[in-house]
């Protein structure tokens, strides 16, 4: 079922999910070239069955014996106290012969380079590498492949490839499966709502919940204090359709990518078998330049699981084509809409494409948000364009009806799984045997594996043939019996035999000879796919050196610096409007980090920077430029064309929020300081060590607890890492950034300048929490937490453990908010050396903060964690 090598098109790898042992078998049986799986920890699908260590060993061996690569996910963020466990796990994956590991955490990437530098590393889509600069950074860090975000379009994929031709870097794209509403790796929505972090593989999928769009007039602090509901036709405002690139697979294969990825480690074996087999067949026709999508395959894909299909942003679809706001669950194939009731016999459904329904078909009707499902007991023909289906009230005229399962497709998937040995590709084995005159059987074998190359082995059987008393074994009979490899992974491609005849062995012994040959071939293949003893010993030595040198020592959370000579933390304020930036200057923030790329008036921006140039000596503030978290190539080009002007104005530096731009800035403007925000998540000192190569300060992830922050803050100076640490102490966390233009799709008047906006917008959930929404001209929707992070209670502890920058995120907020918060936090910082005075004034400070917060105050993860 794999593509034919003789085809004129060089195919990318077909990569399938293996969330369980049965899914692994299904993927391989259906024709996957590679699979990806996760262990019991450190994988981004913690609610999948996954594999324990012993089963993971077997999974790697099983995949290799079927000429399939297996990649293991280690794609979560990890805290300081988990580094030792991660290091041991990486070593384990190396020893069992995993073909690559998928990584999100920059610290794990550094750890892998240090312990197992020969292990291939793939950068997970959770790393959000969406630009040429980001891809180049990953390649320099030793990544051999990056999994591109699902928000990129085809031209951007080509640009990234063109920009990395000098690197040994492959690109991987998703072609099928669920779509996240937000950019992967940048979504904190599940974390801030309920403490289930997507960056820990525990996303609760809040994007599949119903929301109400609301609006109101902002007050002097930018708050939505009186929300008015807006009428929308749908309620699942953040729910996407599922990605399906089957019908444009020939276009996808023309992209410079090495792997096509199917999402679905939480899906069933039947789903995996169906989806992989459909894409395998289609890819084989692409290889022969005769691709034509098949209606029955599209139906099979739809019935395996579908929220409605889209070819996604990759094919330059608009938000309306990507989103499925009417229904968040499986909808299969649309049968039609209810036209009328048929008394007590059910409803008439006006058909829209299907000409028959079969006994065993699963159907669901949708009445508002209420679903009703049934399984047909008998065939149901389409008569005069209508089906008679026994749905009960409240199924009424206008309600859609979907076909969600069909027995024939289920049986087909089951057949693929049941007959796995028949569908899996056999590995060619060239065999030479010699039977000596004394009956000793020796020989040589050559395995030709797609993943391991050519491997040779020598063989001596424990079976000794004896002189025949009656009928000797003939040469032809011996060849025929040994070539019957059955359900083994091998097929004997060529067989040379030196045998003079005259000897005898019963069939069971000849079969035993065959089993010994196959066992030796398996052993040889396994050895070819795993590192040799020397490399394992070297890796183990590197690991033990770290273990014995207190590298992973986690300090007590109470082990904080008590020296009275600690400098007071500087106050960094993020703004994205000129009035608010001026307010921050007047209030004497130490650094104003100004995110301006989305502002439409270039002349006004120029005037502001020129004013600051002439007046900066009057203020004690430094002005930095804040780059957006998602900086596509066209926007990056716009910034770098503007950079020489910014340097002339005397700005102090640039705050980056993604991998890559800092390296480019260092080359283009080496005098500028470079600092990082939490779009570059920092959870352990190894991550800091990597980022410190191009940044003078990083921002600690807002998902860490106070104890985890303390351990990290102590580990950084202990490791001699020259990098300052900052933390968000006040502001609404940007919980999600999406390429869906929600407000535009809903017809809302959304000004690009947050301060001049006449209205603010939000979405209200079932618990009456309101999450503010902003849409910017960079074509992103930003959703903010319903409560505002307020860490003023924890400033003394953060100060004592060495956090040197406190950050107020005032983006989207007017000057009144900026002045209020800078005033409160500046006063609080001045009192830090005298903790008793700080505590006495804390209640008054919180009272002042409460005047301006949106949705109340929260300590976020600092007390709860992930």
Coordinates of N, CA, C and O in Angstrom, one line a residue, residues 431-554:
X431 N 19.4 -13.8 0.9 CA 19.9 -14.9 1.8 C 20.8 -15.8 1.0 O 20.6 -16.2 -0.2
X432 N 21.9 -16.2 1.6 CA 22.9 -17.2 1.1 C 23.0 -18.3 2.2 O 23.4 -17.9 3.3
X433 N 22.8 -19.5 1.8 CA 22.9 -20.6 2.8 C 23.8 -21.7 2.2 O 23.8 -21.9 1.0
X434 N 24.6 -22.4 3.0 CA 25.4 -23.5 2.6 C 25.2 -24.6 3.6 O 25.3 -24.5 4.8
X435 N 24.8 -25.8 3.0 CA 24.7 -27.0 3.9 C 26.0 -27.8 3.6 O 26.2 -28.4 2.5
X436 N 26.8 -28.0 4.6 CA 28.0 -28.7 4.5 C 27.7 -30.2 4.4 O 26.6 -30.7 4.7
X437 N 28.7 -31.0 4.0 CA 28.5 -32.4 3.9 C 28.1 -33.1 5.2 O 27.5 -34.2 5.2
X438 N 28.5 -32.5 6.3 CA 28.2 -33.1 7.6 C 26.9 -32.5 8.2 O 26.5 -32.8 9.3
X439 N 26.1 -31.8 7.4 CA 24.8 -31.3 7.8 C 24.7 -30.0 8.5 O 23.7 -29.5 8.9
X440 N 25.9 -29.3 8.7 CA 25.9 -28.0 9.4 C 25.5 -26.9 8.4 O 26.0 -26.9 7.2
X441 N 24.6 -26.1 8.9 CA 24.0 -25.1 8.0 C 24.6 -23.7 8.4 O 24.4 -23.3 9.5
X442 N 25.3 -23.0 7.5 CA 25.8 -21.7 7.7 C 25.3 -20.8 6.6 O 24.9 -21.2 5.6
X443 N 25.5 -19.5 6.8 CA 25.1 -18.6 5.8 C 25.2 -17.1 6.1 O 25.7 -16.8 7.2
X444 N 24.8 -16.3 5.2 CA 24.9 -14.9 5.3 C 23.6 -14.3 4.9 O 22.9 -14.8 4.0
X445 N 23.2 -13.1 5.5 CA 22.0 -12.4 5.1 C 22.2 -11.0 4.9 O 23.1 -10.4 5.6
X446 N 21.5 -10.4 4.0 CA 21.5 -8.9 3.8 C 20.1 -8.3 3.9 O 19.3 -8.7 3.1
X447 N 19.9 -7.4 4.8 CA 18.6 -6.7 5.0 C 18.7 -5.4 4.3 O 19.7 -4.7 4.5
X448 N 17.7 -5.1 3.5 CA 17.7 -3.7 2.9 C 16.4 -3.0 3.4 O 15.3 -3.2 3.0
X449 N 16.7 -2.2 4.4 CA 15.6 -1.5 5.1 C 15.6 0.0 4.7 O 16.6 0.6 4.6
X450 N 14.4 0.5 4.6 CA 14.2 1.9 4.3 C 14.8 2.8 5.4 O 15.3 3.9 5.1
X451 N 14.6 2.4 6.6 CA 15.0 3.3 7.7 C 16.4 3.0 8.2 O 17.0 3.8 8.9
X452 N 16.9 1.7 8.0 CA 18.2 1.4 8.6 C 19.2 1.2 7.5 O 20.4 0.9 7.8
X453 N 18.8 1.2 6.2 CA 19.8 1.0 5.2 C 20.1 -0.5 5.0 O 19.2 -1.3 5.2
X454 N 21.3 -0.8 4.6 CA 21.7 -2.2 4.4 C 22.4 -2.7 5.7 O 23.3 -2.1 6.2
X455 N 22.0 -3.9 6.1 CA 22.6 -4.5 7.3 C 23.0 -6.0 7.0 O 22.1 -6.7 6.4
X456 N 24.1 -6.5 7.3 CA 24.6 -7.8 7.1 C 24.6 -8.6 8.3 O 24.9 -8.1 9.4
X457 N 24.4 -9.9 8.2 CA 24.6 -10.8 9.3 C 25.1 -12.2 8.9 O 24.9 -12.5 7.7
X458 N 25.7 -12.9 9.8 CA 26.1 -14.2 9.5 C 25.3 -15.2 10.4 O 24.8 -14.8 11.5
X459 N 25.3 -16.4 10.0 CA 24.3 -17.3 10.6 C 24.8 -18.7 10.6 O 25.4 -19.2 9.7
X460 N 24.7 -19.4 11.8 CA 24.9 -20.8 11.9 C 23.7 -21.4 12.6 O 23.4 -21.0 13.8
X461 N 23.1 -22.4 12.0 CA 21.9 -23.0 12.6 C 22.3 -24.0 13.7 O 23.3 -24.6 13.7
X462 N 21.4 -24.1 14.7 CA 21.5 -25.1 15.7 C 21.0 -26.5 15.2 O 21.2 -27.5 15.8
X463 N 20.3 -26.4 14.1 CA 19.8 -27.7 13.5 C 20.9 -28.3 12.6 O 21.4 -27.6 11.7
X464 N 21.1 -29.6 12.7 CA 22.1 -30.3 11.9 C 21.3 -31.3 11.1 O 20.6 -32.2 11.7
X465 N 21.4 -31.2 9.8 CA 20.8 -32.2 8.9 C 21.6 -33.5 9.0 O 22.8 -33.5 9.1
X466 N 20.9 -34.6 8.8 CA 21.5 -36.0 8.9 C 21.4 -36.7 7.6 O 20.5 -36.4 6.8
X467 N 22.3 -37.7 7.4 CA 22.2 -38.5 6.1 C 20.8 -39.1 6.0 O 20.2 -39.6 7.0
X468 N 20.2 -39.1 4.9 CA 18.9 -39.6 4.6 C 18.9 -41.1 4.6 O 19.7 -41.7 3.9
X469 N 17.9 -41.7 5.3 CA 17.8 -43.2 5.2 C 16.9 -43.6 4.1 O 17.1 -44.6 3.5
X470 N 15.9 -42.8 3.8 CA 15.0 -43.1 2.7 C 15.0 -41.9 1.7 O 15.8 -41.9 0.8
X471 N 14.1 -41.0 2.0 CA 13.9 -39.9 1.0 C 14.6 -38.6 1.5 O 14.2 -38.0 2.5
X472 N 15.7 -38.2 0.8 CA 16.4 -37.0 1.3 C 15.6 -35.7 0.9 O 14.7 -35.7 0.1
X473 N 15.9 -34.6 1.6 CA 15.4 -33.3 1.3 C 16.0 -32.8 0.1 O 17.2 -32.7 0.0
X474 N 15.2 -32.4 -0.9 CA 15.7 -31.8 -2.1 C 16.1 -30.4 -2.0 O 15.6 -29.7 -1.1
X475 N 16.9 -29.9 -2.9 CA 17.3 -28.5 -2.9 C 16.0 -27.6 -3.0 O 15.9 -26.6 -2.3
X476 N 15.2 -27.9 -4.0 CA 14.0 -27.1 -4.3 C 13.1 -27.1 -3.0 O 12.5 -26.0 -2.7
X477 N 12.9 -28.2 -2.4 CA 12.0 -28.3 -1.2 C 12.6 -27.4 -0.1 O 11.8 -26.7 0.6
X478 N 13.9 -27.4 0.1 CA 14.5 -26.6 1.2 C 14.3 -25.1 0.9 O 14.0 -24.3 1.8
X479 N 14.5 -24.7 -0.4 CA 14.3 -23.3 -0.7 C 12.9 -22.9 -0.5 O 12.6 -21.8 0.0
X480 N 11.9 -23.8 -1.0 CA 10.5 -23.4 -0.9 C 10.1 -23.2 0.6 O 9.4 -22.3 0.9
X481 N 10.5 -24.1 1.4 CA 10.1 -24.1 2.8 C 10.7 -22.8 3.5 O 10.0 -22.2 4.3
X482 N 11.9 -22.5 3.3 CA 12.6 -21.4 4.0 C 12.0 -20.1 3.5 O 11.9 -19.1 4.2
X483 N 11.6 -20.0 2.2 CA 11.1 -18.8 1.6 C 9.7 -18.4 2.1 O 9.2 -17.4 1.9
X484 N 9.0 -19.4 2.8 CA 7.7 -19.1 3.3 C 7.8 -18.3 4.6 O 7.7 -18.9 5.7
X485 N 7.9 -17.0 4.5 CA 8.2 -16.2 5.7 C 6.9 -15.8 6.4 O 6.9 -15.2 7.5
X486 N 5.7 -16.0 5.7 CA 4.4 -15.8 6.4 C 4.2 -14.4 7.0 O 4.5 -13.4 6.3
X487 N 3.8 -14.3 8.3 CA 3.6 -13.1 8.9 C 4.8 -12.4 9.5 O 4.7 -11.5 10.3
X488 N 5.9 -12.9 9.2 CA 7.2 -12.2 9.6 C 7.4 -10.9 8.9 O 6.7 -10.6 7.9
X489 N 8.3 -10.0 9.4 CA 8.5 -8.7 8.8 C 9.2 -8.8 7.4 O 9.4 -7.8 6.8
X490 N 9.7 -10.0 7.1 CA 10.6 -10.1 6.0 C 10.1 -10.9 4.8 O 9.2 -11.7 4.9
X491 N 10.6 -10.5 3.6 CA 10.3 -11.3 2.4 C 11.7 -11.6 1.8 O 12.5 -10.8 1.6
X492 N 11.9 -12.9 1.5 CA 13.2 -13.3 0.9 C 13.2 -12.9 -0.6 O 12.5 -13.5 -1.4
X493 N 14.0 -12.0 -0.9 CA 14.1 -11.4 -2.2 C 14.9 -12.3 -3.1 O 14.6 -12.5 -4.3
X494 N 16.0 -12.7 -2.6 CA 16.9 -13.6 -3.4 C 17.4 -14.7 -2.4 O 17.6 -14.4 -1.2
X495 N 17.6 -15.9 -3.0 CA 18.1 -17.0 -2.1 C 19.1 -17.9 -2.9 O 18.7 -18.5 -3.9
X496 N 20.3 -17.8 -2.4 CA 21.3 -18.7 -3.0 C 21.6 -19.8 -2.0 O 21.8 -19.6 -0.8
X497 N 21.6 -21.1 -2.5 CA 21.8 -22.2 -1.7 C 22.8 -23.2 -2.3 O 22.7 -23.6 -3.4
X498 N 23.8 -23.5 -1.5 CA 24.8 -24.6 -1.8 C 24.4 -25.8 -1.0 O 24.5 -25.8 0.2
X499 N 24.0 -26.8 -1.7 CA 23.5 -28.0 -1.1 C 23.6 -29.2 -2.1 O 23.0 -29.1 -3.1
X500 N 24.4 -30.2 -1.7 CA 24.6 -31.3 -2.6 C 23.6 -32.4 -2.5 O 23.6 -33.3 -3.3
X501 N 22.7 -32.3 -1.5 CA 21.6 -33.3 -1.4 C 22.0 -34.4 -0.5 O 23.1 -34.5 0.0
X502 N 21.1 -35.4 -0.4 CA 21.5 -36.6 0.4 C 21.2 -36.5 1.8 O 21.5 -37.5 2.6
X503 N 20.8 -35.3 2.3 CA 20.5 -35.2 3.8 C 19.1 -35.0 4.1 O 18.2 -34.8 3.2
X504 N 18.8 -35.2 5.4 CA 17.3 -35.2 5.7 C 17.2 -34.3 7.0 O 18.0 -34.3 7.9
X505 N 16.0 -33.7 7.1 CA 15.5 -33.0 8.3 C 14.0 -32.9 8.2 O 13.5 -32.6 7.1
X506 N 13.3 -33.2 9.2 CA 11.8 -33.1 9.2 C 11.4 -31.7 8.9 O 12.1 -30.8 9.2
X507 N 10.2 -31.5 8.5 CA 9.7 -30.2 8.1 C 9.7 -29.3 9.3 O 10.1 -28.1 9.2
X508 N 9.4 -29.8 10.5 CA 9.4 -28.9 11.7 C 10.8 -28.4 12.0 O 11.0 -27.3 12.4
X509 N 11.9 -29.2 11.7 CA 13.2 -28.7 11.9 C 13.6 -27.7 10.8 O 14.3 -26.7 11.1
X510 N 13.1 -27.9 9.6 CA 13.4 -26.9 8.5 C 12.7 -25.6 8.9 O 13.3 -24.5 8.7
X511 N 11.5 -25.7 9.4 CA 10.8 -24.5 9.9 C 11.6 -23.8 11.0 O 11.6 -22.6 11.1
X512 N 12.2 -24.6 11.9 CA 13.0 -24.1 13.0 C 14.2 -23.3 12.4 O 14.7 -22.3 12.9
X513 N 14.8 -23.9 11.3 CA 16.0 -23.2 10.7 C 15.5 -21.8 10.2 O 16.2 -20.8 10.4
X514 N 14.3 -21.8 9.6 CA 13.7 -20.5 9.1 C 13.5 -19.6 10.2 O 13.8 -18.4 10.1
X515 N 13.0 -20.1 11.4 CA 12.7 -19.2 12.5 C 14.0 -18.6 13.0 O 14.1 -17.4 13.4
X516 N 15.1 -19.4 13.0 CA 16.4 -18.9 13.5 C 16.9 -17.8 12.6 O 17.5 -16.8 13.0
X517 N 16.8 -18.0 11.3 CA 17.2 -17.0 10.3 C 16.4 -15.7 10.5 O 17.0 -14.6 10.6
X518 N 15.1 -15.8 10.7 CA 14.3 -14.6 10.9 C 14.7 -13.9 12.2 O 14.8 -12.7 12.2
X519 N 14.9 -14.7 13.2 CA 15.3 -14.1 14.5 C 16.6 -13.4 14.4 O 16.8 -12.3 15.0
X520 N 17.5 -13.9 13.6 CA 18.8 -13.3 13.4 C 18.6 -12.0 12.6 O 19.3 -11.0 12.9
X521 N 17.8 -12.1 11.7 CA 17.5 -10.9 10.8 C 16.9 -9.8 11.7 O 17.2 -8.6 11.6
X522 N 15.9 -10.1 12.6 CA 15.3 -9.2 13.5 C 16.3 -8.6 14.4 O 16.3 -7.3 14.6
X523 N 17.2 -9.4 15.0 CA 18.2 -8.9 15.9 C 19.1 -8.0 15.2 O 19.5 -6.9 15.7
X524 N 19.5 -8.3 13.9 CA 20.4 -7.4 13.1 C 19.7 -6.1 12.8 O 20.3 -5.0 12.9
X525 N 18.4 -6.1 12.4 CA 17.7 -4.9 12.1 C 17.6 -4.0 13.4 O 17.8 -2.8 13.3
X526 N 17.3 -4.6 14.5 CA 17.2 -3.9 15.7 C 18.5 -3.2 16.1 O 18.5 -2.0 16.5
X527 N 19.6 -4.0 15.9 CA 20.9 -3.4 16.2 C 21.2 -2.2 15.3 O 21.9 -1.3 15.7
X528 N 20.8 -2.3 14.1 CA 21.0 -1.2 13.1 C 20.3 0.0 13.4 O 20.6 1.1 13.0
X529 N 19.2 -0.1 14.2 CA 18.3 1.0 14.5 C 18.6 1.6 15.9 O 17.9 2.5 16.3
X530 N 19.5 1.0 16.6 CA 19.8 1.5 18.0 C 21.3 1.9 18.1 O 22.1 1.3 17.3
X531 N 21.6 2.8 18.9 CA 23.0 3.2 19.1 C 23.9 2.0 19.6 O 23.4 1.2 20.4
X532 N 25.1 2.0 19.2 CA 26.0 0.9 19.6 C 26.4 1.1 21.1 O 26.2 2.2 21.7
X533 N 27.1 0.1 21.6 CA 27.5 0.1 23.0 C 28.3 1.3 23.4 O 28.2 2.0 24.4
X534 N 29.2 1.7 22.5 CA 30.2 2.8 22.7 C 29.4 4.1 22.9 O 29.7 4.9 23.8
X535 N 28.4 4.3 22.0 CA 27.7 5.6 22.0 C 26.8 5.6 23.3 O 26.6 6.7 23.9
X536 N 26.2 4.5 23.6 CA 25.3 4.4 24.8 C 26.2 4.7 26.0 O 25.8 5.5 26.9
X537 N 27.4 4.1 26.1 CA 28.3 4.3 27.2 C 28.7 5.8 27.4 O 28.7 6.4 28.5
X538 N 28.9 6.4 26.2 CA 29.3 7.9 26.3 C 28.1 8.7 26.8 O 28.3 9.6 27.6
X539 N 26.9 8.4 26.3 CA 25.8 9.2 26.7 C 25.5 9.0 28.2 O 25.2 9.9 28.9
X540 N 25.6 7.7 28.6 CA 25.4 7.4 30.0 C 26.5 8.2 30.9 O 26.1 8.7 32.0
X541 N 27.7 8.3 30.4 CA 28.7 9.0 31.1 C 28.4 10.5 31.2 O 28.5 11.1 32.3
X542 N 27.9 11.0 30.2 CA 27.5 12.5 30.2 C 26.3 12.7 31.2 O 26.3 13.7 31.9
X543 N 25.4 11.7 31.2 CA 24.2 11.8 32.1 C 24.7 11.7 33.6 O 24.4 12.5 34.4
X544 N 25.6 10.7 33.8 CA 26.0 10.5 35.2 C 26.9 11.7 35.7 O 26.8 12.1 36.9
X545 N 27.6 12.3 34.8 CA 28.4 13.5 35.2 C 27.5 14.6 35.7 O 27.8 15.3 36.7
X546 N 26.3 14.8 35.0 CA 25.4 15.8 35.4 C 24.7 15.4 36.8 O 24.6 16.3 37.7
X547 N 24.4 14.2 36.9 CA 23.8 13.7 38.1 C 24.7 13.8 39.3 O 24.3 14.2 40.4
X548 N 26.0 13.6 39.1 CA 26.9 13.6 40.2 C 27.5 15.0 40.5 O 28.1 15.2 41.6
X549 N 27.2 15.9 39.7 CA 27.8 17.3 39.9 C 26.7 18.3 40.4 O 27.0 19.5 40.4
X550 N 25.6 17.8 41.0 CA 24.6 18.6 41.5 C 24.0 19.5 40.5 O 23.4 20.6 40.8
X551 N 24.1 19.1 39.2 CA 23.5 19.9 38.1 C 22.0 20.1 38.3 O 21.5 21.2 38.0
X552 N 21.4 19.1 38.8 CA 19.9 19.1 38.9 C 19.5 19.4 40.3 O 18.3 19.2 40.7
X553 N 20.4 20.0 41.1 CA 20.0 20.3 42.5 C 18.9 21.3 42.5 O 19.0 22.4 42.0
X554 N 17.8 21.0 43.2 CA 16.7 21.9 43.4 C 16.7 22.5 44.8 O 16.6 21.7 45.8

